Each structure stands twice: as structure tokens, then as C-alpha cells.
Short mmCIF file of C-alpha atoms in Angstrom, two decimals:
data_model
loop_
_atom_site.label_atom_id
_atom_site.label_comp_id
_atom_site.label_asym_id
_atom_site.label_seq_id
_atom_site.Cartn_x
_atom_site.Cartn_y
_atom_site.Cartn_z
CA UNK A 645 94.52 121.66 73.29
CA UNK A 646 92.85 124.58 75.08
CA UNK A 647 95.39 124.96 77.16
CA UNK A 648 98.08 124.92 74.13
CA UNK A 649 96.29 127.14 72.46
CA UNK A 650 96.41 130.27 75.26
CA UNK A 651 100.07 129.42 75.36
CA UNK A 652 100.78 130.44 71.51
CA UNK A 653 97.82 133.33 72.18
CA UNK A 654 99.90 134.54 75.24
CA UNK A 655 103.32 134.40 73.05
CA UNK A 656 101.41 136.41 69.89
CA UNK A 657 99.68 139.00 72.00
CA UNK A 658 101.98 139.66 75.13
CA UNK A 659 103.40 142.67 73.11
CA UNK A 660 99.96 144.23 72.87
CA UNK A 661 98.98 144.01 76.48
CA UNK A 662 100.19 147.25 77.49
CA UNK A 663 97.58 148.92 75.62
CA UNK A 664 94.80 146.24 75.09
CA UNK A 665 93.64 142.98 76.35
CA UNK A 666 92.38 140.88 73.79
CA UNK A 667 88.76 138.53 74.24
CA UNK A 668 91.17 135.86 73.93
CA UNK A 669 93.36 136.38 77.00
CA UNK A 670 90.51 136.81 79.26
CA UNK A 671 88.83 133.58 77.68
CA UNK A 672 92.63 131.95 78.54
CA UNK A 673 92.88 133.68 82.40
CA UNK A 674 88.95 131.81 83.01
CA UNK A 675 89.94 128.70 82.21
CA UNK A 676 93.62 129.06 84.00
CA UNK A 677 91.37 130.12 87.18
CA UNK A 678 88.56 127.29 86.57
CA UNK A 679 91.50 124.74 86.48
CA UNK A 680 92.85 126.72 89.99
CA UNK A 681 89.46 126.21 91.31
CA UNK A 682 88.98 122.58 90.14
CA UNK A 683 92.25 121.58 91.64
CA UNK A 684 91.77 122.69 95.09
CA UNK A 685 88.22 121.22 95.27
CA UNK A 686 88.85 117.66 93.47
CA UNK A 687 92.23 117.09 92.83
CA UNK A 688 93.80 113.49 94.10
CA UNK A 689 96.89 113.84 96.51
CA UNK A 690 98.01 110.96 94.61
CA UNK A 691 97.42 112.17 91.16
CA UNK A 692 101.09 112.17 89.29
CA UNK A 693 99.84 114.76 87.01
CA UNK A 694 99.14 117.70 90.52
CA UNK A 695 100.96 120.35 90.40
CA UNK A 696 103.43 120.16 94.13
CA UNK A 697 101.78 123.27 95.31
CA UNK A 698 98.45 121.19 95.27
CA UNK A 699 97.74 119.55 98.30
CA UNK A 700 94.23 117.65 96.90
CA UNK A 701 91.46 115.92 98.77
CA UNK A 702 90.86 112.68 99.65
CA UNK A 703 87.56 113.24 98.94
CA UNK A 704 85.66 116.01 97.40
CA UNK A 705 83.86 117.40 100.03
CA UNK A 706 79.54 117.14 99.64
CA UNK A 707 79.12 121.01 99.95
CA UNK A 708 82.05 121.50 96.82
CA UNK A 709 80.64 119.10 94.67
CA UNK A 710 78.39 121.53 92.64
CA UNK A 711 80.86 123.67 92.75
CA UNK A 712 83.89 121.74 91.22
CA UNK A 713 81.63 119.74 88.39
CA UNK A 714 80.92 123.45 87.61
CA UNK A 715 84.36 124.59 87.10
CA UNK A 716 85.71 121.06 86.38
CA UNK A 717 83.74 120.93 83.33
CA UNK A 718 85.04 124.06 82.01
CA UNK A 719 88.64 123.24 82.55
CA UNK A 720 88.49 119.87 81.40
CA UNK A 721 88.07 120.86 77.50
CA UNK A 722 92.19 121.87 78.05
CA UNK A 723 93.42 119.59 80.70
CA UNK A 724 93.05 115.27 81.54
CA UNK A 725 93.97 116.28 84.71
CA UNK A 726 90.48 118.44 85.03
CA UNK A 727 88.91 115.82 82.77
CA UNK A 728 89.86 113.52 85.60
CA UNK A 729 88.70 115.35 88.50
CA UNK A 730 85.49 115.80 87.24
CA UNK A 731 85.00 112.63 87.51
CA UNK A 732 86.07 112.53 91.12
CA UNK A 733 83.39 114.81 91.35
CA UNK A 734 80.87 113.36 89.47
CA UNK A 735 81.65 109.74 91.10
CA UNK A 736 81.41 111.98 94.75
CA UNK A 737 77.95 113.01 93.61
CA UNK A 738 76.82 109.38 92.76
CA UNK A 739 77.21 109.94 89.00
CA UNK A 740 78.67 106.92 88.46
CA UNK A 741 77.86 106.98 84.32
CA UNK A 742 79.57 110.26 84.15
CA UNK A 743 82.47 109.97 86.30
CA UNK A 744 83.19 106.75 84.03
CA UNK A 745 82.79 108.42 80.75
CA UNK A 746 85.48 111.83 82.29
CA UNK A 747 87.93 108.98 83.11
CA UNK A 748 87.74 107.29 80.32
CA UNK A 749 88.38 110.37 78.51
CA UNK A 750 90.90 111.70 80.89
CA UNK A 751 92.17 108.00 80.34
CA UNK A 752 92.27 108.19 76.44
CA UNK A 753 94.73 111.36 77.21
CA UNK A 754 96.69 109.79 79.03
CA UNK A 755 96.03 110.15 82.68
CA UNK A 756 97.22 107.31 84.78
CA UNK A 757 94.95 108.53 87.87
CA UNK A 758 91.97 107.85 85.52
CA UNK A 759 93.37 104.68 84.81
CA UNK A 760 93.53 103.70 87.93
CA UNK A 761 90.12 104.75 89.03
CA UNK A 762 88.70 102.71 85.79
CA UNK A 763 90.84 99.54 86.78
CA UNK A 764 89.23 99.30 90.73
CA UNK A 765 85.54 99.82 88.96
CA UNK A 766 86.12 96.76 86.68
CA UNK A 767 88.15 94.55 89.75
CA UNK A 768 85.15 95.28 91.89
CA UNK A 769 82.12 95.44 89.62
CA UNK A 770 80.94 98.60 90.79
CA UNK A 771 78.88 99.64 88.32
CA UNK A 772 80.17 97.95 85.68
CA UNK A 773 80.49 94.05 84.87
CA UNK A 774 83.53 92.44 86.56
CA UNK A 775 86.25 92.39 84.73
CA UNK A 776 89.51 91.07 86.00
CA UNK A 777 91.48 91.19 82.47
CA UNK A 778 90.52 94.60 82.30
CA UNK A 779 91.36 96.16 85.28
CA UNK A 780 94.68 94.32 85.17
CA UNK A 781 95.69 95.95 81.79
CA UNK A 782 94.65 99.00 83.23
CA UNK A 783 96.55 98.78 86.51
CA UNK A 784 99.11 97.64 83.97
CA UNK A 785 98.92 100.74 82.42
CA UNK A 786 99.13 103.24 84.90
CA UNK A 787 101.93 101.47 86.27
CA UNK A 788 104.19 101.67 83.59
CA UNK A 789 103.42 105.23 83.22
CA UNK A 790 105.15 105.27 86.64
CA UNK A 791 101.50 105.81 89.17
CA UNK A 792 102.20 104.03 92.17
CA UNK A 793 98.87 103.22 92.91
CA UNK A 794 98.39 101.22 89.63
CA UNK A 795 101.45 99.56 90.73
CA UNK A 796 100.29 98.45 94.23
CA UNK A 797 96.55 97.86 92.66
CA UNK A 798 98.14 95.54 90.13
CA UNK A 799 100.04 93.62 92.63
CA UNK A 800 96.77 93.04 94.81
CA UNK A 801 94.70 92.16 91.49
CA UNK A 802 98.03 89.58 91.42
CA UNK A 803 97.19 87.96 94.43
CA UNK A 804 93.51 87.15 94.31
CA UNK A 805 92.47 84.55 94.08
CA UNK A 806 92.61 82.34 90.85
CA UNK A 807 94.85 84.85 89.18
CA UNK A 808 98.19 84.98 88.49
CA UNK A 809 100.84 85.31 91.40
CA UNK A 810 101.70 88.33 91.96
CA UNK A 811 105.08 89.79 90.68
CA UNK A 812 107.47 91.23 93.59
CA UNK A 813 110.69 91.69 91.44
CA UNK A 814 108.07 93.77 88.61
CA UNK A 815 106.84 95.74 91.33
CA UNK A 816 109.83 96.64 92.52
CA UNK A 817 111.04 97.43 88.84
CA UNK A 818 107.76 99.66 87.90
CA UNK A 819 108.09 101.25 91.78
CA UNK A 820 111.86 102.14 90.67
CA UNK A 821 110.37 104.66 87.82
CA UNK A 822 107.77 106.25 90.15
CA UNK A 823 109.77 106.94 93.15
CA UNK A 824 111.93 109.38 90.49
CA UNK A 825 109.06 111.60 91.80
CA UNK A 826 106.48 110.09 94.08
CA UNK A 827 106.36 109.56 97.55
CA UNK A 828 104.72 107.05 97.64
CA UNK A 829 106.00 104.72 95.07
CA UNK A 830 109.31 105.88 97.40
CA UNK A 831 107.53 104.39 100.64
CA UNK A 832 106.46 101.42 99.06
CA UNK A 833 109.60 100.51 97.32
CA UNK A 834 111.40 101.77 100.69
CA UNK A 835 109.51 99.05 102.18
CA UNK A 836 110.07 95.83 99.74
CA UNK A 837 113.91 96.95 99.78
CA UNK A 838 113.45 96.96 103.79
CA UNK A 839 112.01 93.56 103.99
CA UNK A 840 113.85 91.79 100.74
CA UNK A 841 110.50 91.43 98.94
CA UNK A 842 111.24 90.86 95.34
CA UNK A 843 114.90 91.12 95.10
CA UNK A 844 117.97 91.67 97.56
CA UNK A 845 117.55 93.29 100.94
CA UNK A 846 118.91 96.75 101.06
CA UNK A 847 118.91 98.71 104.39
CA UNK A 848 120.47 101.83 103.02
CA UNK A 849 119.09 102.14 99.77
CA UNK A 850 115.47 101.41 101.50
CA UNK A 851 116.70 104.40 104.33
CA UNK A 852 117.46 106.69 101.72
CA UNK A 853 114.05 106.18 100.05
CA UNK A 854 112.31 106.34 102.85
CA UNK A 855 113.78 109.10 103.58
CA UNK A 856 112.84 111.11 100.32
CA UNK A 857 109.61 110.41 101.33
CA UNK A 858 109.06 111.77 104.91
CA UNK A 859 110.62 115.38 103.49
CA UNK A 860 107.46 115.55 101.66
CA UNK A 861 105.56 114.36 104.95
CA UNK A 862 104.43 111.09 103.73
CA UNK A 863 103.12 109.41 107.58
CA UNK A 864 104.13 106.30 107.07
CA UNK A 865 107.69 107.45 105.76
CA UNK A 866 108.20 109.06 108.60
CA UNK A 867 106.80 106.10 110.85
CA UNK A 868 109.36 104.19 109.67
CA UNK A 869 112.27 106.71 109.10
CA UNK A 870 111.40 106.64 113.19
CA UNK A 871 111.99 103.11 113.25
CA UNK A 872 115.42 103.07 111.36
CA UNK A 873 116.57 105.97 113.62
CA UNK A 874 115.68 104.16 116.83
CA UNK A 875 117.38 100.96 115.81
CA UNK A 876 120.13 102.16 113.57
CA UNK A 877 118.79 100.42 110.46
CA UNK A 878 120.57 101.31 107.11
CA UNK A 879 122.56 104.43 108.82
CA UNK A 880 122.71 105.84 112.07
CA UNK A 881 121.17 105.26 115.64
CA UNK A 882 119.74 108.51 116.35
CA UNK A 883 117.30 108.44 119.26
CA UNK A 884 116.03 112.25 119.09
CA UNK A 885 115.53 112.07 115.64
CA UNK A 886 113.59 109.34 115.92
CA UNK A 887 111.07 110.66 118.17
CA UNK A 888 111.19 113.64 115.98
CA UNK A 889 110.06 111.65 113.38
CA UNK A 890 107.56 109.90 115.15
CA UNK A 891 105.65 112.86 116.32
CA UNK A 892 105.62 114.36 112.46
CA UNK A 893 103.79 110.97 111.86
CA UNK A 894 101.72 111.41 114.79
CA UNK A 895 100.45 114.66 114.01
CA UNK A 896 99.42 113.70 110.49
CA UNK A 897 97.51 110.64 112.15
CA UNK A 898 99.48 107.54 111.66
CA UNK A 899 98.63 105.18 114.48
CA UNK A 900 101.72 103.14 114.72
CA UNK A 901 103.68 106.26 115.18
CA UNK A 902 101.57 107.33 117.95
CA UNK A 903 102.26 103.82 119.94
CA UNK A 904 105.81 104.31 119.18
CA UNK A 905 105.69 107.16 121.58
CA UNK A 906 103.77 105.67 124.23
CA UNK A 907 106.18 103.03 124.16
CA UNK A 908 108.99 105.50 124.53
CA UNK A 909 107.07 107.15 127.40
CA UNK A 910 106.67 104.08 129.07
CA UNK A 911 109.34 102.03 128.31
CA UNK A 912 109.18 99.50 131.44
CA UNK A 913 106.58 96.62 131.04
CA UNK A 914 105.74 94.75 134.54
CA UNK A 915 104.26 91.35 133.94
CA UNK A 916 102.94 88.98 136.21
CA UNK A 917 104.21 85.18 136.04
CA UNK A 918 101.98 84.24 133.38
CA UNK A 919 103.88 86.87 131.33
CA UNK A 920 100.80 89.35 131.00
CA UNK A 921 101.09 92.80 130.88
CA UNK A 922 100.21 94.49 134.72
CA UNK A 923 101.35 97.84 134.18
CA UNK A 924 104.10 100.30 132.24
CA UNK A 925 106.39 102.57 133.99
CA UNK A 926 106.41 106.24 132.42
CA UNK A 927 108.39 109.09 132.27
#
């Protein structure tokens, strides 16, 4: 509403600014940089509502945590996605009771991040009593609004056991709407067309997703966009590209990519007559 509010203030009063800036404006440039300053301490790289140019954190760091409750709380009177993040920071700073009560508000507005965060409290019973039905419908929830986490969360909470199975073809339907935008709902849904979980395999189609998603440097996109290049899955066999794409993965950390390369260093495996590995020859 805050937010809203310096929008129609900006509209009203832009003509004026050449010769005075009103209490308003200034009131509307504090909160624009306390919701700056609240993204790049606690935002979630996973968060559907970030703005692209925000990388986020997978954690909020101990020495920001002051610091982004501080301008958190400020910013989250105009935005969920603030609302949100201060609970990330509250939940960092063991403030459990708050960090529930921001999501559930950042929740009530519609955030599916804060959904999401609510649903793994009540699956797990941390701090709150255990509540299967709940977390589902939240999971539920946030997937239909098109979060891929509540999608993935949902189809674990499907799984457990004495619950309902879980629903491949749904996942792959909910997945569908979220990799419109999100990398990865396109990795995930990449993979279940890849292996023919929940409908009809689909090389190509799971290429091209996969694809999508390692020009936004999702690792494990462009693990597997290795993979596909290196055996000509779903479009062409493309051997420097494929190490090309492995070392992008690499560099961001992903493990599998980084014995992909061994194994193209050393490509020759000498084995004894038990078949056990002796040695590798390298290049």
C-alpha cells in the first residue's frame, strides 16, 4: 500500500520537483532505499517475487542480521516481499515467533516464498505442532502460484510416509507454469521430461529447458546441459561445449560437474582382473 501510495505521490508531484521536494518524496526515496538494503541482505535466490538484478543469500549472514531486521521492518509496511525477508532475518536470528508471524503476513499478501517457509515449519514441527495437512495446503499453495520450491516440497510431503503418493504428472503440470520464469522449476521439469517421470519422455523439449536454465547459471542446468552435449541427447553432440558447460558448473561448485572433468582428463581406466580400478591415464 506504501509502496502504491509513493507511486500516485511521484505522478502528483513530479511537476513540482524542479523547484521543491516535498516531505513526501523523501519519506517514498527511504523506504525505496530500505527495500534496496533489505534485498541485498535477506532476499531468497529462490524468491519468485526478486527483482533479476537481485542475486539474494542463501542465508542472511550473522553480522547483517541487525542490520536487515532494521531496514526490513521499515520496508515491509509497503512490500510482502520485505515482509518476507524479515522473517528470513528474524528466523536467522533465532526469532522463530517473529519470523512466523512476517510470513504469515507476507503469506496473507500473497507471497509464495512465505508460503513455503510456513509449509516446511509445520512438515517438520519446528517450532510449531506437526502438521502434515497444513503444510501440504501450503506447499499446495505456493505451487499453484507457480514457486517451484512449493512444487518440489509438495511432491516430497507426497512421498512420506503414510501420505498420499506423490503426483508426477501434477508436478510436471504446476512445474510447466513456473518454468515461464524460473530456473529452477526449468531444471526440475528439464529433468522429469529427461527421465519420463510423470508423462512422456521428451529429450528435446527437456534440452531446451535445461537449457533456459544454465543461461541464468543454474549449476545443475549446466551439469546436465554438459551431459546432453557430450552424448548428443535431445540435439547435438558437441564435445567443447560440453566441457564448457561443465566448467561453468564447476566454478559455481557443483560436484558432479567437477568429476565430469576428471573423467575427461583421464579418460582411460586400467583394471586389474577382478575388474577394480588400478589407475587412470590423463591428458
Amino acid at each position: 500500500m506504501r509502496t502504491a501510495l509513493c507511486a500516485i505521490l511521484l505522478t502528483f508531484v513530479a511537476p513540482l520537483a524542479a523547484h521543491a521536494q516535498s516531505a513526501d518524496l523523501v519519506l517514498c526515496d527511504r523506504l525505496a532505499a530500505d527495500l534496496v538494503l533489505c534485498d541485498r541482505l535477506a532476499a531468497d535466490p529462490s524468491d519468485p517475487d526478486k527483482p533479476a538484478d537481485v542475486k539474494g543469500v542463501a542465508e542472511v549472514a550473522s553480522a547483517d542480521i541487525a542490520t536487515a531486521i532494521k531496514f526490513c521492518k521499515t520496508a515491509a509496511g509497503g512490500s510482502r516481499r520485505a515482509m518476507f525477508e524479515l522473517g528470513r532475518a528474524y528466523a536467522a536470528n533465532r526469532q522463530m515467533a517473529e519470523a512466523m508471524a512476517a510470513w504469515r503476513k507476507a503469506a496473507d499478501k500473497g507471497s509464495s516464498a512465505a508460503m513455503v517457509e510456513l509449509g516446511v515449519l509445520y512438515g517438520t514441527g519446528a517450532g510449531v505442532a506437526k502438521d502434515e495437512a497444513q503444510a501440504r495446503k501450503l506447499f499446495e499453495k505456493a505451487a499453484q502460484a507457480g514457486n517451484p520450491r512449493g512444487v518440489s516440497n509438495l511432491a516430497a510431503l507426497g512421498g512420506s510416509p503414510g501420505a498420499a503418493p506423490a503426483d508426477p504428472a501434477r508436478a510436471r503440470e504446476l512445474l510447466g507454469k513456473a518454468a515461464e520464469t524460473n530456473a529452477e522449476a526449468q531444471y526440475q521439469l528439464g529433468l522429469m521430461l529427461a527421465s519420463g517421470d510423470g508423462g512422456q519422455k521428451d529429450d528435446v523439449a527437456a534440452r531446451a529447458l535445461l537449457e533456459k536454465a544454465a543461461a541464468q547459471n543454474h549449476p545443475g542446468a549446466l551439469e546436465r546441459m554438459g551431459a546432453f552435449a557430450q552424448e548428443g541427447r535431445g540435439g547435438p553432440k558437441d564435445a567443447t561445449a560440453a566441457k564448457a558447460y561443465y566448467e561453468r558448473a564447476a566454478a559455481l561448485g557443483d560436484e558432479d560437474a567437477k568429476k565430469a572433468l576428471e573423467r575427461i582428463r583421464c579418460p582411460y581406466a586400467i583394471k586389474n582382473k577382478q575388474g577394480q580400478l588400478v589407475t587412470t591415464l590423463c591428458f
